[in-house]
CSV table of C-alpha atoms and ligand atoms in Angstrom, one decimal:
chain,number,residue,atom,x,y,z
A,152,MET,CA,55.0,168.1,120.8
A,153,ASP,CA,58.4,170.0,121.7
A,154,GLN,CA,60.2,168.3,118.9
A,155,ASN,CA,63.7,170.2,120.5
A,156,VAL,CA,63.3,167.7,123.7
A,157,PHE,CA,63.6,164.4,121.3
A,158,ARG,CA,67.1,164.1,120.5
A,159,ASP,CA,65.6,162.3,116.9
A,160,PRO,CA,62.3,163.7,116.4
A,161,GLN,CA,61.8,160.5,113.7
A,162,ILE,CA,62.0,158.3,116.4
A,163,ALA,CA,59.3,160.3,118.5
A,164,ARG,CA,57.1,160.0,115.5
A,165,GLN,CA,57.6,156.7,115.0
A,166,PHE,CA,56.8,155.8,118.8
A,167,ILE,CA,54.0,157.8,118.7
A,168,LYS,CA,52.8,155.9,115.2
A,169,ARG,CA,53.1,152.8,117.4
A,170,LEU,CA,50.9,154.2,120.1
A,171,GLN,CA,47.7,154.9,117.7
A,172,GLN,CA,48.3,151.3,116.2
A,173,GLN,CA,48.6,149.9,120.1
A,174,ALA,CA,46.0,151.6,121.1
A,175,GLU,CA,43.3,150.5,118.1
A,176,GLN,CA,44.0,147.0,119.2
A,177,LEU,CA,43.2,147.8,123.0
A,178,PRO,CA,39.9,145.7,124.2
A,179,ARG,CA,39.0,149.3,125.6
A,180,ARG,CA,40.1,152.4,127.2
A,181,VAL,CA,42.6,151.8,129.7
A,182,THR,CA,44.3,153.7,132.9
A,183,LEU,CA,48.1,153.8,133.4
A,184,MET,CA,49.5,156.0,136.4
A,185,GLU,CA,53.2,157.2,136.6
A,186,VAL,CA,54.0,157.6,140.2
A,187,CYS,CA,57.1,158.8,140.6
A,188,GLY,CA,57.0,163.2,140.5
A,189,THR,CA,59.8,163.2,138.1
A,190,HIS,CA,58.3,161.9,135.8
A,191,THR,CA,54.7,164.2,136.5
A,192,MET,CA,57.1,166.7,135.4
A,193,ALA,CA,58.6,165.7,132.4
A,194,ILE,CA,55.1,164.5,131.4
A,195,HIS,CA,53.4,168.3,131.9
A,196,GLN,CA,56.8,169.8,130.2
A,197,HIS,CA,56.9,168.4,127.5
A,198,GLY,CA,53.3,168.0,126.5
A,199,LEU,CA,53.6,164.2,126.4
A,200,ARG,CA,49.9,164.1,127.4
A,201,SER,CA,49.1,165.7,124.1
A,202,LEU,CA,50.7,163.0,122.0
A,203,LEU,CA,48.5,159.8,123.9
A,204,PRO,CA,45.9,158.3,121.4
A,205,GLU,CA,42.0,159.0,123.1
A,206,GLN,CA,42.4,155.3,124.4
A,207,VAL,CA,44.8,156.2,126.6
A,208,ARG,CA,44.2,157.6,130.2
A,209,LEU,CA,47.4,158.6,132.4
A,210,VAL,CA,46.8,159.8,135.3
A,211,SER,CA,49.2,161.2,138.2
A,212,GLY,CA,50.1,159.2,141.3
A,213,PRO,CA,51.6,159.3,145.0
A,214,GLY,CA,55.3,160.0,144.0
A,215,CYS,CA,56.0,163.1,145.0
A,216,PRO,CA,57.7,162.5,148.5
A,217,VAL,CA,56.4,166.0,150.0
A,218,CYS,CA,52.7,165.9,148.5
A,219,VAL,CA,52.5,162.7,150.6
A,220,THR,CA,54.1,163.8,153.8
A,221,PRO,CA,50.5,163.9,156.0
A,222,VAL,CA,49.9,167.3,157.8
A,223,GLY,CA,50.0,165.6,161.2
A,224,TYR,CA,54.3,165.2,160.4
A,225,ILE,CA,54.6,168.8,159.6
A,226,ASP,CA,52.7,169.6,163.0
A,227,HIS,CA,55.0,167.6,165.2
A,228,ALA,CA,58.3,169.4,162.8
A,229,VAL,CA,56.4,172.8,163.8
A,230,ALA,CA,56.3,172.0,167.6
A,231,LEU,CA,59.8,171.0,168.1
A,232,ALA,CA,60.8,173.9,166.1
A,233,ARG,CA,59.0,175.9,168.7
A,234,SER,CA,60.8,174.2,171.4
A,235,PRO,CA,63.8,175.6,172.8
A,236,GLY,CA,67.4,174.6,171.9
A,237,ILE,CA,65.8,172.9,168.9
A,238,THR,CA,67.6,173.7,165.1
A,239,LEU,CA,65.4,172.1,162.1
A,240,ALA,CA,67.3,171.1,159.2
A,241,THR,CA,65.5,170.6,156.1
A,242,PHE,CA,65.1,170.2,152.3
A,243,GLY,CA,63.7,173.7,150.9
A,244,ASP,CA,60.1,172.8,150.0
A,245,MET,CA,59.3,171.1,153.0
A,246,VAL,CA,59.6,174.9,154.5
A,247,ARG,CA,56.1,175.8,152.6
A,248,VAL,CA,53.9,173.0,153.1
A,249,PRO,CA,51.4,174.3,155.0
A,250,GLY,CA,50.2,172.3,158.4
A,251,SER,CA,47.5,172.6,160.4
A,252,THR,CA,47.5,176.2,161.7
A,253,THR,CA,51.2,177.2,160.1
A,254,SER,CA,53.9,176.3,158.3
A,255,LEU,CA,57.7,176.0,158.9
A,256,LEU,CA,58.1,179.1,157.0
A,257,GLU,CA,55.8,181.1,159.0
A,258,GLU,CA,57.6,179.8,162.1
A,259,LYS,CA,60.6,180.9,160.5
A,260,ALA,CA,59.3,184.6,160.2
A,261,ARG,CA,58.5,184.0,163.8
A,262,GLY,CA,61.7,183.0,164.8
A,263,ALA,CA,62.5,179.4,164.7
A,264,ASP,CA,66.0,177.9,163.5
A,265,ILE,CA,65.1,176.4,160.5
A,266,ARG,CA,68.1,175.6,158.2
A,267,ILE,CA,67.4,174.2,154.4
A,268,VAL,CA,70.6,172.2,153.9
A,269,TYR,CA,70.8,170.4,150.3
A,270,SER,CA,71.8,166.7,152.4
A,271,PRO,CA,71.2,165.2,155.7
A,272,LEU,CA,75.2,165.1,155.7
A,273,ASP,CA,75.0,168.9,156.1
A,274,ALA,CA,72.6,168.4,158.8
A,275,VAL,CA,74.9,166.3,160.5
A,276,LYS,CA,78.0,168.9,160.4
A,277,LEU,CA,75.3,171.6,161.4
A,278,ALA,CA,75.4,169.7,164.8
A,279,GLN,CA,78.9,169.1,164.8
A,280,ASN,CA,79.7,173.0,164.5
A,281,ASN,CA,76.5,173.6,166.9
A,282,PRO,CA,76.8,171.4,169.7
A,283,GLU,CA,74.8,173.8,172.3
A,284,ARG,CA,72.2,173.0,169.8
A,285,GLN,CA,69.6,169.9,169.1
A,286,ILE,CA,70.2,169.7,165.6
A,287,VAL,CA,66.8,167.8,164.0
A,288,PHE,CA,67.1,166.6,160.4
A,289,LEU,CA,63.1,166.5,158.6
A,290,GLY,CA,63.9,162.8,157.3
A,291,ILE,CA,60.7,162.6,154.2
A,292,GLY,CA,60.9,160.5,151.0
A,293,PHE,CA,61.2,157.3,149.2
A,294,GLU,CA,64.1,154.7,148.5
A,295,THR,CA,66.1,157.6,146.9
A,296,THR,CA,67.0,159.4,150.0
A,297,THR,CA,66.4,156.5,152.7
A,298,PRO,CA,70.2,155.3,152.2
A,299,THR,CA,71.7,158.7,152.7
A,300,VAL,CA,69.9,159.4,155.5
A,301,ALA,CA,70.8,155.8,156.6
A,302,GLY,CA,74.4,157.0,156.3
A,303,ALA,CA,73.6,160.2,158.2
A,304,ILE,CA,72.6,158.5,161.0
A,305,VAL,CA,75.9,156.1,160.8
A,306,GLN,CA,77.8,158.9,160.3
A,307,ALA,CA,76.4,160.6,163.9
A,308,GLN,CA,77.0,157.5,165.8
A,309,THR,CA,80.0,157.2,164.9
A,310,LEU,CA,81.1,160.5,165.8
A,311,ASP,CA,79.4,160.5,168.8
A,312,LEU,CA,77.1,162.9,168.3
A,313,PRO,CA,74.9,163.9,171.1
A,314,ASN,CA,73.3,166.3,169.3
A,315,PHE,CA,71.8,164.8,165.9
A,316,SER,CA,68.2,163.4,165.3
A,317,VAL,CA,65.8,162.7,162.1
A,318,LEU,CA,62.4,162.8,162.9
A,319,CYS,CA,61.8,160.3,160.1
A,320,ALA,CA,58.1,159.5,157.9
A,321,HIS,CA,60.1,157.6,155.2
A,322,LYS,CA,58.4,155.5,153.0
A,323,THR,CA,58.6,152.8,150.6
A,324,MET,CA,57.5,152.2,147.0
A,325,PRO,CA,55.8,149.1,146.2
A,326,GLU,CA,53.3,149.0,148.7
A,327,PRO,CA,51.1,152.1,147.6
A,328,MET,CA,50.8,150.7,144.3
A,329,SER,CA,49.8,147.8,146.1
A,330,ALA,CA,47.0,149.9,147.5
A,331,LEU,CA,45.7,151.9,144.3
A,332,THR,CA,45.8,148.7,142.4
A,333,ALA,CA,42.9,147.4,144.5
A,334,ASP,CA,40.7,150.0,144.4
A,335,LYS,CA,38.1,149.2,142.4
A,336,GLU,CA,36.9,152.3,141.3
A,337,LEU,CA,40.3,153.4,140.2
A,338,GLN,CA,41.0,150.7,138.2
A,339,VAL,CA,44.8,151.2,137.3
A,340,ASP,CA,45.9,148.7,133.8
A,341,GLY,CA,49.6,149.9,134.3
A,342,TYR,CA,52.5,151.7,136.1
A,343,LEU,CA,55.5,154.1,134.8
A,344,CYS,CA,57.5,152.6,137.8
A,345,PRO,CA,59.8,155.0,139.5
A,346,ALA,CA,63.2,155.6,138.0
A,347,ASN,CA,65.2,156.5,140.8
A,348,VAL,CA,63.2,154.5,143.4
A,349,SER,CA,64.3,151.5,141.3
A,350,THR,CA,67.8,152.1,141.1
A,351,ILE,CA,67.8,151.0,144.5
A,352,ILE,CA,65.1,148.4,144.9
A,353,GLY,CA,65.1,146.5,141.7
A,354,VAL,CA,62.7,145.7,138.7
A,355,ASP,CA,62.1,142.8,141.0
A,356,ALA,CA,60.5,144.6,143.9
A,357,TYR,CA,57.4,145.2,141.5
A,358,ARG,CA,56.7,141.4,140.5
A,359,PRO,CA,54.6,140.4,143.7
A,360,LEU,CA,52.5,143.9,142.7
A,361,ALA,CA,52.3,142.1,139.1
A,362,GLU,CA,51.5,138.6,140.1
A,363,GLN,CA,48.9,139.3,142.6
A,364,TYR,CA,46.7,141.8,140.7
A,365,GLY,CA,47.9,141.0,137.3
A,366,VAL,CA,48.9,144.8,136.8
A,367,CYS,CA,51.9,145.8,133.7
A,368,CYS,CA,54.7,147.7,135.2
A,369,VAL,CA,57.4,149.5,133.5
A,370,VAL,CA,60.2,150.6,135.2
A,371,THR,CA,61.3,154.1,133.0
A,372,GLY,CA,63.5,156.5,132.4
A,373,PHE,CA,62.7,160.4,132.9
A,374,GLU,CA,63.4,161.3,129.0
A,375,PRO,CA,60.3,162.5,126.9
A,376,LEU,CA,61.1,159.0,124.3
A,377,ASP,CA,61.9,157.0,127.2
A,378,ILE,CA,58.4,157.9,128.5
A,379,LEU,CA,57.2,157.3,125.3
A,380,GLN,CA,58.7,153.9,124.9
A,381,GLY,CA,57.3,152.6,128.4
A,382,ILE,CA,53.7,153.9,127.1
A,383,SER,CA,54.3,152.1,124.5
A,384,MET,CA,55.9,148.8,126.9
A,385,LEU,CA,52.5,148.8,128.7
A,386,LEU,CA,50.5,148.9,125.7
A,387,GLU,CA,52.1,146.1,124.5
A,388,GLN,CA,51.4,143.7,127.7
A,389,LEU,CA,47.9,145.3,127.9
A,390,CYS,CA,47.4,144.2,123.9
A,391,THR,CA,48.8,140.6,124.8
A,392,ALA,CA,46.9,139.8,127.7
A,393,ALA,CA,50.0,139.4,129.3
A,394,CYS,CA,51.1,141.8,132.1
A,395,THR,CA,54.4,141.3,134.2
A,396,VAL,CA,57.2,143.6,134.7
A,397,GLU,CA,59.4,145.3,132.2
A,398,ASN,CA,62.7,147.3,132.3
A,399,GLN,CA,63.0,150.7,130.1
A,400,TYR,CA,65.9,152.0,132.1
A,401,SER,CA,68.0,148.9,132.1
A,402,ARG,CA,71.2,151.8,130.9
A,403,TYR,CA,70.8,152.7,134.9
A,404,VAL,CA,68.0,150.2,137.1
A,405,LYS,CA,69.4,146.3,137.7
A,406,GLU,CA,66.9,143.5,138.7
A,407,GLN,CA,68.2,143.8,142.0
A,408,GLY,CA,68.5,147.3,142.3
A,409,ASN,CA,71.6,148.8,144.7
A,410,THR,CA,72.3,146.1,147.2
A,411,LYS,CA,74.6,147.8,149.3
A,412,ALA,CA,72.2,150.4,149.0
A,413,GLN,CA,69.4,148.4,150.8
A,414,ALA,CA,71.4,147.0,153.4
A,415,LEU,CA,72.5,150.8,154.6
A,416,ILE,CA,68.5,151.4,154.6
A,417,ALA,CA,68.3,147.9,156.5
A,418,LYS,CA,70.9,148.1,159.1
A,419,VAL,CA,69.5,151.9,160.1
A,420,PHE,CA,65.6,151.2,159.2
A,421,SER,CA,62.9,148.7,159.8
A,422,PRO,CA,59.3,148.5,157.6
A,423,CYS,CA,56.1,150.2,159.9
A,424,ASP,CA,52.4,151.1,158.9
A,425,SER,CA,52.8,154.5,157.5
A,426,GLN,CA,50.3,157.1,157.1
A,427,TRP,CA,49.8,158.9,154.2
A,428,ARG,CA,48.1,161.9,152.8
A,429,GLY,CA,45.2,161.2,150.9
A,430,LEU,CA,45.6,157.3,151.0
A,431,GLY,CA,45.3,157.1,154.7
A,432,LEU,CA,47.4,154.6,157.1
A,433,ILE,CA,48.9,151.9,154.0
A,434,PRO,CA,50.7,148.9,156.4
A,435,GLY,CA,54.1,148.4,155.9
A,436,SER,CA,54.9,151.5,153.7
A,437,GLY,CA,57.0,153.3,155.9
A,438,LEU,CA,60.3,153.2,157.5
A,439,GLU,CA,60.8,153.6,161.4
A,440,ILE,CA,64.7,154.1,162.9
A,441,ARG,CA,65.7,151.0,164.7
A,442,ALA,CA,65.9,150.4,168.4
A,443,GLU,CA,70.0,150.3,168.1
A,444,PHE,CA,69.7,154.1,166.9
A,445,HIS,CA,67.2,155.6,169.2
A,446,ASN,CA,69.4,158.4,170.5
A,447,TYR,CA,69.4,159.6,166.5
A,448,ASP,CA,65.1,158.8,166.9
A,449,ALA,CA,63.9,162.8,167.4
A,450,ALA,CA,60.4,160.9,168.0
A,451,GLN,CA,61.6,158.8,170.6
A,452,LYS,CA,64.1,161.8,172.1
A,453,PHE,CA,61.9,164.7,172.6
A,454,SER,CA,58.2,164.7,174.0
A,455,VAL,CA,56.2,168.1,172.1
A,456,GLU,CA,52.7,168.2,172.2
A,457,ILE,CA,51.2,168.1,168.8
A,458,GLU,CA,47.2,169.7,167.6
A,459,PRO,CA,45.2,167.6,166.3
A,460,ALA,CA,45.7,167.9,162.4
A,461,ARG,CA,43.2,169.4,160.1
A,462,GLU,CA,43.0,169.1,156.5
A,463,ALA,CA,42.9,172.5,154.7
A,464,LYS,CA,39.6,172.9,154.0
A,465,GLY,CA,38.3,172.6,150.1
A,466,CYS,CA,41.7,171.2,149.0
A,467,CYS,CA,41.8,168.0,146.8
A,468,CYS,CA,45.6,166.7,147.1
A,469,GLY,CA,44.3,163.2,148.6
A,470,GLU,CA,42.4,162.7,145.7
A,471,ILE,CA,45.1,163.9,143.1
A,472,LEU,CA,47.4,161.9,144.8
A,473,LYS,CA,45.1,158.8,144.3
A,474,GLY,CA,44.7,160.0,140.8
A,475,LYS,CA,41.2,160.3,141.2
A,476,LEU,CA,41.3,164.0,140.0
A,477,GLY,CA,43.5,166.0,137.8
A,478,PRO,CA,44.7,169.7,139.4
A,479,ARG,CA,42.1,171.5,137.5
A,480,GLN,CA,39.1,169.7,139.1
A,481,CYS,CA,39.5,171.1,142.4
A,482,PRO,CA,38.2,174.4,142.9
A,483,LEU,CA,41.4,176.3,144.7
A,484,PHE,CA,43.7,175.7,141.7
A,485,GLY,CA,44.9,178.7,140.8
A,486,THR,CA,42.8,181.1,142.5
A,487,ARG,CA,43.6,180.3,146.4
A,488,CYS,CA,45.6,177.9,145.7
A,489,THR,CA,48.7,178.9,143.6
A,490,PRO,CA,52.9,178.0,144.0
A,491,GLU,CA,53.1,181.8,145.1
A,492,ASN,CA,50.4,180.9,148.4
A,493,PRO,CA,50.5,177.0,147.9
A,494,VAL,CA,47.1,175.9,150.7
A,495,GLY,CA,47.9,172.1,149.9
A,496,ALA,CA,51.0,170.3,149.3
A,497,CYS,CA,50.7,169.1,146.0
A,498,MET,CA,51.1,173.0,144.6
A,499,VAL,CA,54.3,173.6,146.9
A,500,SER,CA,57.1,170.9,145.7
A,501,SER,CA,58.2,171.4,142.0
A,502,GLU,CA,57.1,167.5,141.6
A,503,GLY,CA,53.6,168.4,142.8
A,504,THR,CA,50.6,167.4,140.2
A,505,CYS,CA,49.3,170.6,141.0
A,506,ALA,CA,52.6,172.4,140.6
A,507,ALA,CA,53.4,170.7,137.3
A,508,GLU,CA,49.9,171.6,136.0
A,509,TYR,CA,50.1,175.6,136.9
A,510,ARG,CA,53.3,176.2,135.4
A,511,TYR,CA,53.0,174.1,132.0
A,512,GLY,CA,49.7,173.6,131.8
A,513,CYS,CA,48.6,170.3,129.9
B,172,LIG,FE1,45.3,170.8,147.3
B,172,LIG,FE2,45.9,173.5,145.8
B,172,LIG,FE3,46.2,171.3,144.8
B,172,LIG,FE4,43.9,172.5,145.1
B,172,LIG,S1,45.1,173.2,144.2
B,172,LIG,S2,44.4,170.2,145.2
B,172,LIG,S3,44.3,172.9,147.4
B,172,LIG,S4,47.1,171.7,146.2
């Protein structure tokens, strides 16, 4: 245990003792899943898994947005990058994700115009400053980033910008949790629900999941003590066989979430089925740009030929994103696949399970 990361090591010791006591009351070994990539990072960084009792198995889920974006989307982005007159604007991690045969980084080295931006609004500015180019922003991620992309599309419409669009692969969070809960092989008993996503969607968003499947949910913050407390709250629910939805992160997350951000998302996007790397097609788990904004939908605006998607041979990202395998069970981990030369998406993003394991071990 890294004592320095706990503001109050005494409280940390109490939590760990409490976890041991709760684990002794469990009827069997239980599986908990952290769904958020930032939780995965924090758990690895602070060695929290090593503090858990034997009866508690903590697995990582599909909470890293770059990791769950399918190969076909990268191939689509590559096809756009190869098209004359198009400039791609994207967050940095995306350029390193391997597609079927190449990555955006390789395409950039071959001369494609691909710019790294820090916000979708930077891409809008790029479009204003380069009227002769078509600027396509790569819109990926969960409810945390979707409002800013919605805001960028609204701003482009307000400015009447003809050369800005978004290649949309936004996803929503509760649906994959339902898909994973329904997977009998996995048997998830409880979820550490994602913190940032929950600030937008609110605690109530998980209630249908808990009610339908009888699975325990605790919205949990990112600090090491938050995570230990979140796990303790899950164990308490499991010990008393009273699965429900609780909020450990009430200092930021409200029951109904951020209703203004939800309204902005609903104005620009509508729900759709979505393809997830490793999890396949999940009904209602994605967002598509509404017809009123179709001028800003790159998939509608540009017709490109996309090669059939091919997963990297030997890569186990799919099983890792479902929590069925750990990174070290992939034969390519640390040999053919490293952060410098990633084979799969889970080794690219700093929030990816393989990247976190490579960096911190556990
Ligand atoms: Fe995929 Fe690399 Fe992780 Fe293996 S180690 S699952 S190849 S990302």
